[in-house]
Coordinates of N, CA and C in Angstrom, one line a residue:
M21 N -27.7 -15.0 -21.2 CA -26.9 -14.0 -21.8 C -27.4 -12.6 -21.4
L22 N -26.5 -11.7 -21.5 CA -26.8 -10.3 -21.0 C -27.5 -9.5 -22.1
N23 N -28.4 -8.7 -21.7 CA -29.0 -7.7 -22.6 C -28.1 -6.5 -22.7
T24 N -28.5 -5.6 -23.6 CA -27.6 -4.4 -23.9 C -27.5 -3.5 -22.7
L25 N -28.5 -3.4 -21.9 CA -28.4 -2.5 -20.7 C -27.5 -3.2 -19.7
D26 N -27.6 -4.5 -19.5 CA -26.7 -5.2 -18.6 C -25.2 -5.1 -19.1
I27 N -25.0 -5.2 -20.4 CA -23.6 -5.0 -20.9 C -23.1 -3.6 -20.7
L28 N -23.9 -2.6 -20.9 CA -23.5 -1.3 -20.7 C -23.2 -1.0 -19.2
S29 N -24.0 -1.5 -18.3 CA -23.8 -1.4 -16.9 C -22.5 -2.0 -16.5
L30 N -22.3 -3.2 -17.0 CA -21.0 -4.0 -16.8 C -19.8 -3.2 -17.3
A31 N -20.0 -2.6 -18.5 CA -18.9 -1.9 -19.1 C -18.5 -0.7 -18.3
V32 N -19.5 0.0 -17.7 CA -19.2 1.2 -16.9 C -18.5 0.8 -15.6
A33 N -19.0 -0.3 -15.0 CA -18.4 -0.8 -13.8 C -17.0 -1.2 -14.0
L34 N -16.7 -1.9 -15.1 CA -15.3 -2.3 -15.4 C -14.4 -1.1 -15.7
A35 N -15.0 0.0 -16.3 CA -14.2 1.1 -16.7 C -13.9 2.1 -15.5
M36 N -14.4 1.9 -14.3 CA -14.2 2.8 -13.2 C -12.7 2.9 -12.8
D37 N -12.0 1.8 -12.8 CA -10.6 1.9 -12.5 C -9.8 2.7 -13.6
C38 N -10.2 2.4 -14.8 CA -9.5 3.2 -15.9 C -9.9 4.7 -15.8
F39 N -11.1 5.0 -15.5 CA -11.5 6.4 -15.3 C -10.7 7.1 -14.2
T40 N -10.6 6.4 -13.0 CA -9.9 6.9 -11.9 C -8.4 7.1 -12.2
V41 N -7.8 6.1 -12.9 CA -6.3 6.3 -13.2 C -6.2 7.4 -14.3
S42 N -7.1 7.6 -15.1 CA -7.1 8.6 -16.1 C -7.2 10.0 -15.5
I43 N -8.1 10.1 -14.5 CA -8.1 11.4 -13.7 C -6.8 11.7 -13.1
L44 N -6.2 10.7 -12.5 CA -4.9 10.9 -11.9 C -3.8 11.3 -12.9
S45 N -3.9 10.7 -14.1 CA -3.0 11.1 -15.1 C -3.2 12.5 -15.6
G46 N -4.4 12.9 -15.7 CA -4.7 14.3 -16.0 C -4.2 15.3 -14.9
V47 N -4.3 14.9 -13.7 CA -3.8 15.7 -12.6 C -2.3 15.8 -12.7
I48 N -1.6 14.7 -12.9 CA -0.1 14.7 -12.9 C 0.4 15.4 -14.1
V49 N -0.1 15.1 -15.3 CA 0.4 15.6 -16.6 C -0.1 17.1 -16.7
G50 N -1.3 17.3 -16.6 CA -1.9 18.7 -16.6 C -1.8 19.4 -17.9
R51 N -1.5 18.7 -19.0 CA -1.4 19.3 -20.3 C -2.6 18.9 -21.2
P52 N -2.8 19.7 -22.3 CA -3.9 19.3 -23.2 C -3.7 17.9 -23.7
F53 N -4.8 17.4 -24.3 CA -4.7 16.1 -24.9 C -3.6 16.0 -25.9
S54 N -3.0 14.8 -26.0 CA -1.9 14.6 -26.9 C -2.0 13.1 -27.4
A55 N -1.1 12.8 -28.3 CA -1.1 11.4 -28.8 C -0.9 10.4 -27.7
P56 N 0.1 10.6 -26.7 CA 0.2 9.6 -25.6 C -1.0 9.4 -24.8
I57 N -1.8 10.5 -24.6 CA -3.0 10.3 -23.8 C -4.1 9.5 -24.6
V58 N -4.2 9.8 -25.9 CA -5.1 9.0 -26.7 C -4.6 7.5 -26.7
R59 N -3.3 7.3 -26.8 CA -2.8 6.0 -26.7 C -3.1 5.3 -25.4
M60 N -3.0 6.0 -24.3 CA -3.3 5.4 -23.0 C -4.8 5.0 -23.0
A61 N -5.7 5.9 -23.4 CA -7.1 5.6 -23.4 C -7.4 4.4 -24.3
T62 N -6.7 4.3 -25.5 CA -6.9 3.2 -26.4 C -6.4 1.9 -25.8
L63 N -5.3 2.0 -25.1 CA -4.8 0.8 -24.4 C -5.7 0.3 -23.3
F64 N -6.3 1.2 -22.6 CA -7.3 0.9 -21.6 C -8.5 0.2 -22.2
G65 N -9.0 0.8 -23.3 CA -10.1 0.2 -24.0 C -9.8 -1.1 -24.6
L66 N -8.6 -1.2 -25.2 CA -8.2 -2.5 -25.8 C -8.1 -3.6 -24.8
F67 N -7.4 -3.4 -23.7 CA -7.2 -4.4 -22.7 C -8.6 -4.7 -22.0
Q68 N -9.4 -3.7 -21.7 CA -10.7 -4.0 -21.1 C -11.6 -4.8 -22.0
G69 N -11.5 -4.6 -23.3 CA -12.3 -5.3 -24.3 C -11.7 -6.7 -24.5
L70 N -10.4 -6.9 -24.6 CA -9.8 -8.2 -24.9 C -9.8 -9.1 -23.7
M71 N -9.7 -8.6 -22.5 CA -9.6 -9.5 -21.3 C -10.8 -10.4 -21.2
P72 N -12.1 -9.9 -21.4 CA -13.2 -10.9 -21.3 C -13.1 -12.0 -22.3
L73 N -12.6 -11.6 -23.5 CA -12.4 -12.6 -24.6 C -11.4 -13.7 -24.1
L74 N -10.2 -13.2 -23.6 CA -9.2 -14.1 -23.1 C -9.7 -15.0 -22.0
G75 N -10.5 -14.4 -21.1 CA -11.1 -15.2 -20.0 C -12.0 -16.2 -20.5
W76 N -12.8 -15.9 -21.5 CA -13.8 -16.8 -22.1 C -13.0 -17.9 -22.8
L77 N -12.0 -17.6 -23.5 CA -11.2 -18.6 -24.2 C -10.4 -19.5 -23.3
G78 N -10.0 -18.9 -22.2 CA -9.2 -19.7 -21.2 C -10.0 -20.6 -20.2
I79 N -11.3 -20.4 -20.3 CA -12.2 -21.1 -19.3 C -11.9 -22.6 -19.3
A80 N -11.8 -23.2 -20.4 CA -11.6 -24.7 -20.5 C -10.3 -25.1 -19.9
Y81 N -9.3 -24.3 -20.1 CA -7.9 -24.8 -19.7 C -7.4 -24.2 -18.4
F82 N -7.7 -22.9 -18.2 CA -7.0 -22.2 -17.1 C -7.9 -21.6 -16.0
S83 N -9.2 -21.7 -16.1 CA -10.1 -21.0 -15.3 C -9.8 -21.1 -13.8
R84 N -9.7 -22.3 -13.3 CA -9.5 -22.4 -11.9 C -8.2 -21.8 -11.4
Y85 N -7.1 -21.8 -12.3 CA -5.9 -21.2 -12.0 C -6.0 -19.7 -12.0
L86 N -6.7 -19.1 -13.0 CA -6.8 -17.7 -13.2 C -7.7 -17.1 -12.1
E87 N -8.8 -17.7 -11.8 CA -9.7 -17.2 -10.7 C -9.0 -17.2 -9.4
A88 N -8.1 -18.1 -9.2 CA -7.4 -18.2 -7.9 C -6.4 -17.1 -7.7
V89 N -5.9 -16.5 -8.7 CA -4.8 -15.5 -8.6 C -5.1 -14.2 -9.3
D90 N -6.1 -14.1 -10.0 CA -6.3 -12.8 -10.8 C -6.3 -11.6 -9.9
H91 N -7.0 -11.7 -8.8 CA -7.1 -10.5 -7.9 C -5.8 -10.2 -7.2
W92 N -5.0 -11.2 -7.0 CA -3.6 -11.0 -6.4 C -2.7 -10.3 -7.4
I93 N -2.8 -10.7 -8.7 CA -2.0 -10.1 -9.7 C -2.4 -8.6 -9.9
A94 N -3.7 -8.3 -9.9 CA -4.1 -6.9 -10.0 C -3.6 -6.1 -8.8
F95 N -3.8 -6.7 -7.6 CA -3.4 -6.0 -6.4 C -1.9 -5.7 -6.4
L96 N -1.1 -6.7 -6.7 CA 0.3 -6.5 -6.7 C 0.8 -5.5 -7.7
L97 N 0.3 -5.5 -8.9 CA 0.7 -4.5 -9.9 C 0.3 -3.1 -9.5
L98 N -0.9 -3.0 -9.0 CA -1.4 -1.6 -8.6 C -0.6 -1.2 -7.3
A99 N -0.4 -2.1 -6.4 CA 0.3 -1.7 -5.1 C 1.8 -1.4 -5.5
F100 N 2.4 -2.1 -6.4 CA 3.8 -1.8 -6.8 C 3.9 -0.4 -7.4
I101 N 3.0 -0.1 -8.4 CA 3.0 1.2 -9.1 C 2.7 2.3 -8.1
G102 N 1.6 2.1 -7.3 CA 1.2 3.1 -6.3 C 2.3 3.3 -5.3
G103 N 2.8 2.2 -4.8 CA 3.9 2.3 -3.7 C 5.1 3.1 -4.2
K104 N 5.5 2.8 -5.5 CA 6.6 3.5 -6.1 C 6.3 5.0 -6.2
M105 N 5.1 5.3 -6.5 CA 4.7 6.8 -6.6 C 4.7 7.4 -5.3
V106 N 4.2 6.8 -4.2 CA 4.2 7.3 -2.9 C 5.6 7.5 -2.4
W107 N 6.5 6.5 -2.6 CA 7.9 6.6 -2.2 C 8.6 7.7 -2.8
E108 N 8.4 7.8 -4.1 CA 9.1 8.9 -4.9 C 8.6 10.3 -4.5
S109 N 7.3 10.4 -4.2 CA 6.8 11.7 -3.8 C 7.3 12.1 -2.4
L110 N 7.5 11.2 -1.5 CA 8.0 11.5 -0.2 C 9.5 11.6 0.0
H111 N 10.2 10.9 -0.9 CA 11.7 10.8 -0.8 C 12.4 11.5 -1.9
G112 N 11.7 12.0 -2.9 CA 12.3 12.7 -4.0 C 12.5 14.2 -3.6
D113 N 13.3 14.8 -4.4 CA 13.5 16.3 -4.3 C 13.2 16.9 -5.6
D114 N 13.2 18.2 -5.6 CA 12.8 19.0 -6.8 C 13.8 18.8 -7.9
S115 N 15.1 18.5 -7.6 CA 16.1 18.3 -8.7 C 15.9 16.9 -9.3
H116 N 15.3 16.0 -8.7 CA 15.0 14.7 -9.2 C 13.5 14.4 -9.2
P117 N 12.8 14.8 -10.2 CA 11.3 14.6 -10.2 C 11.0 13.2 -10.2
P118 N 9.8 12.8 -9.7 CA 9.3 11.4 -9.7 C 9.4 10.8 -11.1
T119 N 9.7 9.5 -11.1 CA 9.8 8.8 -12.4 C 8.5 8.3 -13.0
F120 N 7.4 8.3 -12.2 CA 6.2 7.9 -12.7 C 5.7 8.9 -13.7
N121 N 5.5 8.4 -14.9 CA 5.1 9.2 -16.0 C 4.0 8.5 -16.8
P122 N 2.7 9.0 -16.7 CA 1.6 8.3 -17.4 C 1.7 8.4 -18.9
L123 N 2.7 9.2 -19.4 CA 2.8 9.3 -20.8 C 3.7 8.3 -21.4
Q124 N 4.4 7.5 -20.6 CA 5.3 6.5 -21.1 C 4.5 5.2 -21.4
L125 N 4.9 4.6 -22.5 CA 4.2 3.4 -23.0 C 4.3 2.3 -22.0
R126 N 5.5 2.1 -21.3 CA 5.6 1.0 -20.3 C 4.7 1.2 -19.2
T127 N 4.6 2.4 -18.7 CA 3.6 2.7 -17.6 C 2.2 2.5 -18.0
Q128 N 1.9 2.9 -19.2 CA 0.5 2.7 -19.7 C 0.2 1.2 -19.9
L129 N 1.1 0.4 -20.3 CA 0.8 -1.0 -20.5 C 0.6 -1.7 -19.1
L130 N 1.5 -1.3 -18.1 CA 1.3 -1.9 -16.8 C -0.1 -1.5 -16.2
L131 N -0.5 -0.2 -16.4 CA -1.7 0.2 -15.9 C -2.9 -0.4 -16.6
A132 N -2.8 -0.6 -17.9 CA -3.8 -1.2 -18.7 C -4.0 -2.7 -18.3
V133 N -3.0 -3.4 -18.0 CA -3.1 -4.8 -17.5 C -3.7 -4.8 -16.1
A134 N -3.1 -4.0 -15.2 CA -3.6 -4.0 -13.8 C -5.1 -3.6 -13.7
T135 N -5.5 -2.7 -14.5 CA -6.9 -2.2 -14.4 C -7.9 -3.1 -15.1
S136 N -7.4 -4.1 -15.9 CA -8.3 -4.9 -16.7 C -8.4 -6.4 -16.2
I137 N -7.7 -6.7 -15.1 CA -7.8 -8.0 -14.6 C -9.2 -8.5 -14.3
D138 N -10.0 -7.5 -13.7 CA -11.4 -7.8 -13.4 C -12.1 -8.3 -14.7
A139 N -11.8 -7.7 -15.8 CA -12.5 -8.0 -17.1 C -12.2 -9.4 -17.5
L140 N -11.0 -9.9 -17.1 CA -10.7 -11.3 -17.4 C -11.6 -12.3 -16.6
A141 N -11.9 -11.9 -15.4 CA -12.8 -12.7 -14.6 C -14.2 -12.6 -15.2
V142 N -14.6 -11.5 -15.7 CA -15.9 -11.4 -16.3 C -16.0 -12.3 -17.5
G143 N -15.0 -12.4 -18.3 CA -15.0 -13.4 -19.4 C -15.2 -14.8 -19.0
I144 N -14.6 -15.1 -17.9 CA -14.8 -16.5 -17.3 C -16.2 -16.7 -17.0
S145 N -16.8 -15.7 -16.3 CA -18.2 -15.8 -15.9 C -19.2 -15.8 -17.1
M146 N -18.8 -15.2 -18.2 CA -19.6 -15.2 -19.4 C -19.8 -16.6 -20.0
A147 N -18.7 -17.4 -19.8 CA -18.8 -18.7 -20.3 C -19.9 -19.5 -19.5
C148 N -20.1 -19.1 -18.3 CA -21.1 -19.7 -17.5 C -22.5 -19.1 -17.7
M149 N -22.6 -18.0 -18.4 CA -23.9 -17.3 -18.6 C -24.5 -17.7 -19.9
G150 N -23.9 -18.6 -20.7 CA -24.5 -19.0 -21.9 C -23.8 -18.6 -23.2
Y151 N -22.7 -17.9 -23.1 CA -22.0 -17.5 -24.2 C -21.2 -18.7 -24.7
R152 N -21.6 -19.4 -25.8 CA -21.0 -20.6 -26.2 C -20.1 -20.5 -27.4
H153 N -20.3 -19.4 -28.2 CA -19.5 -19.2 -29.4 C -18.8 -17.8 -29.3
V154 N -17.6 -17.7 -29.8 CA -16.8 -16.5 -29.8 C -17.6 -15.4 -30.5
A155 N -18.4 -15.7 -31.5 CA -19.2 -14.7 -32.3 C -20.2 -14.0 -31.4
Q156 N -20.6 -14.7 -30.3 CA -21.6 -14.1 -29.4 C -20.9 -13.0 -28.5
L157 N -19.6 -13.0 -28.5 CA -18.9 -12.0 -27.6 C -18.6 -10.7 -28.2
W158 N -18.7 -10.6 -29.5 CA -18.3 -9.4 -30.2 C -19.0 -8.1 -29.6
W159 N -20.3 -8.2 -29.4 CA -21.0 -7.0 -28.9 C -20.5 -6.6 -27.4
P160 N -20.5 -7.6 -26.5 CA -20.0 -7.2 -25.1 C -18.6 -6.7 -25.2
V161 N -17.7 -7.3 -25.9 CA -16.3 -6.9 -26.0 C -16.2 -5.5 -26.6
A162 N -16.9 -5.2 -27.6 CA -16.9 -3.9 -28.2 C -17.4 -2.8 -27.3
V163 N -18.5 -3.1 -26.6 CA -19.1 -2.1 -25.7 C -18.1 -1.9 -24.5
I164 N -17.6 -2.9 -23.9 CA -16.7 -2.8 -22.8 C -15.5 -2.0 -23.2
G165 N -14.9 -2.3 -24.4 CA -13.7 -1.6 -24.8 C -14.0 -0.1 -25.1
A166 N -15.1 0.2 -25.8 CA -15.5 1.5 -26.2 C -15.8 2.4 -24.9
V167 N -16.5 1.8 -24.0 CA -16.8 2.6 -22.8 C -15.6 2.9 -22.0
S168 N -14.7 1.9 -21.9 CA -13.4 2.2 -21.2 C -12.6 3.3 -21.9
L169 N -12.5 3.2 -23.2 CA -11.8 4.3 -23.9 C -12.4 5.6 -23.7
L170 N -13.7 5.7 -23.8 CA -14.4 7.0 -23.6 C -14.3 7.5 -22.2
L171 N -14.5 6.7 -21.2 CA -14.4 7.2 -19.8 C -12.9 7.5 -19.5
S172 N -12.0 6.9 -20.1 CA -10.6 7.2 -19.9 C -10.3 8.6 -20.4
L173 N -10.8 8.9 -21.6 CA -10.6 10.3 -22.2 C -11.3 11.3 -21.3
I174 N -12.5 11.0 -20.9 CA -13.2 11.9 -20.0 C -12.5 12.1 -18.7
G175 N -12.0 11.0 -18.1 CA -11.3 11.1 -16.8 C -10.0 12.0 -17.0
Y176 N -9.3 11.8 -18.0 CA -8.1 12.6 -18.2 C -8.5 14.1 -18.3
G177 N -9.6 14.4 -19.0 CA -10.0 15.8 -19.1 C -10.4 16.4 -17.7
V178 N -11.1 15.5 -16.9 CA -11.5 16.0 -15.6 C -10.3 16.2 -14.7
G179 N -9.3 15.3 -14.8 CA -8.1 15.5 -14.0 C -7.3 16.7 -14.4
K180 N -7.2 16.9 -15.7 CA -6.5 18.1 -16.2 C -7.2 19.4 -15.8
R181 N -8.5 19.4 -15.9 CA -9.3 20.6 -15.6 C -9.3 21.0 -14.1
F182 N -9.4 20.0 -13.2 CA -9.5 20.2 -11.8 C -8.2 19.8 -11.0
G183 N -7.2 19.5 -11.7 CA -5.9 19.1 -11.1 C -5.4 20.1 -10.1
R184 N -5.4 21.4 -10.4 CA -4.9 22.4 -9.5 C -5.6 22.4 -8.2
V185 N -6.9 22.3 -8.3 CA -7.8 22.3 -7.1 C -7.5 21.1 -6.3
I186 N -7.4 19.9 -6.9 CA -7.2 18.7 -6.2 C -5.8 18.7 -5.6
T187 N -4.8 19.2 -6.2 CA -3.4 19.1 -5.7 C -2.9 20.3 -5.1
H188 N -3.8 21.2 -4.7 CA -3.4 22.5 -4.1 C -2.4 22.3 -2.9
R189 N -2.8 21.3 -2.1 CA -2.0 21.1 -0.9 C -1.4 19.7 -0.8
L190 N -1.5 18.9 -1.9 CA -1.1 17.5 -1.9 C -0.3 17.3 -3.2
K191 N 0.8 16.6 -3.2 CA 1.5 16.3 -4.4 C 0.7 15.3 -5.2
P192 N 0.6 15.6 -6.5 CA -0.1 14.7 -7.4 C 0.4 13.2 -7.4
E193 N 1.7 13.0 -7.3 CA 2.2 11.7 -7.3 C 1.8 10.9 -6.0
L194 N 1.8 11.7 -4.9 CA 1.4 11.1 -3.6 C -0.1 10.7 -3.7
L195 N -0.9 11.6 -4.1 CA -2.4 11.3 -4.3 C -2.6 10.1 -5.2
G196 N -1.9 10.2 -6.4 CA -2.0 9.1 -7.4 C -1.6 7.7 -6.8
G197 N -0.5 7.7 -6.1 CA 0.0 6.5 -5.5 C -1.0 5.9 -4.5
I198 N -1.6 6.8 -3.7 CA -2.5 6.3 -2.7 C -3.8 5.8 -3.4
V199 N -4.3 6.4 -4.4 CA -5.5 6.0 -5.1 C -5.2 4.6 -5.8
L200 N -4.1 4.5 -6.4 CA -3.7 3.2 -7.1 C -3.7 2.1 -6.1
I201 N -3.1 2.3 -4.9 CA -3.0 1.3 -3.9 C -4.4 1.0 -3.4
L202 N -5.3 2.0 -3.2 CA -6.7 1.7 -2.8 C -7.5 0.9 -3.8
I203 N -7.2 1.2 -5.1 CA -7.9 0.4 -6.1 C -7.5 -1.0 -6.0
G204 N -6.2 -1.3 -5.8 CA -5.7 -2.6 -5.7 C -6.3 -3.3 -4.5
V205 N -6.4 -2.6 -3.4 CA -7.0 -3.2 -2.2 C -8.4 -3.5 -2.4
K206 N -9.1 -2.6 -3.1 CA -10.6 -2.9 -3.4 C -10.7 -4.1 -4.3
V207 N -9.9 -4.3 -5.3 CA -9.9 -5.5 -6.1 C -9.7 -6.7 -5.3
L208 N -8.7 -6.7 -4.4 CA -8.3 -7.8 -3.6 C -9.5 -8.2 -2.6
V209 N -10.0 -7.2 -1.9 CA -11.0 -7.4 -0.9 C -12.3 -7.9 -1.6
T210 N -12.7 -7.3 -2.7 CA -13.9 -7.7 -3.4 C -13.8 -9.2 -3.8
H211 N -12.7 -9.6 -4.2 CA -12.5 -11.0 -4.6 C -12.5 -12.0 -3.4
L212 N -11.8 -11.5 -2.4 CA -11.6 -12.4 -1.2 C -12.9 -12.5 -0.5
L213 N -13.7 -11.5 -0.4 CA -15.0 -11.5 0.3 C -16.2 -12.0 -0.6
G214 N -16.0 -11.9 -1.9 CA -17.1 -12.2 -2.8 C -17.2 -13.6 -3.2

């Protein structure tokens, strides 16, 4: 089983995609914190925390199926969202602003699922590390969720603060779309080569 430092390191690693997406959201939205931003961070934390539990619970029934496709699901979701953002930024005009809106619940749910697929695989691996009872998972799940929530809030603040510098010559939707696609490619390559 993992010690607290291992769990914290794992939580930070899992939260990096949430952190990056939150920075992009801060760049795109550029407004002070609001209820939808807190909701987004909460969804990121909730999904990051619950996915290891779902992976652990599903190990007996679905592990070989999930491990075979989890990276493809994450890649396709992120590539779809990112590709849509890139397309809209290149083919939209000022009278029809891009439809990607990180403040919308639907967008937040898609991003929360897409960025937490890796956490599902972590739950599967936890079953192999000696976690035999669901009660043993409360601490890792809580730490993973809390770190993701916190880093999502920090990421949004960073994006909001430095968004003008970042997007001085580049449309935020184009930058965001490219980064989401790259995150999806990273997830896919990591799993295919790992």
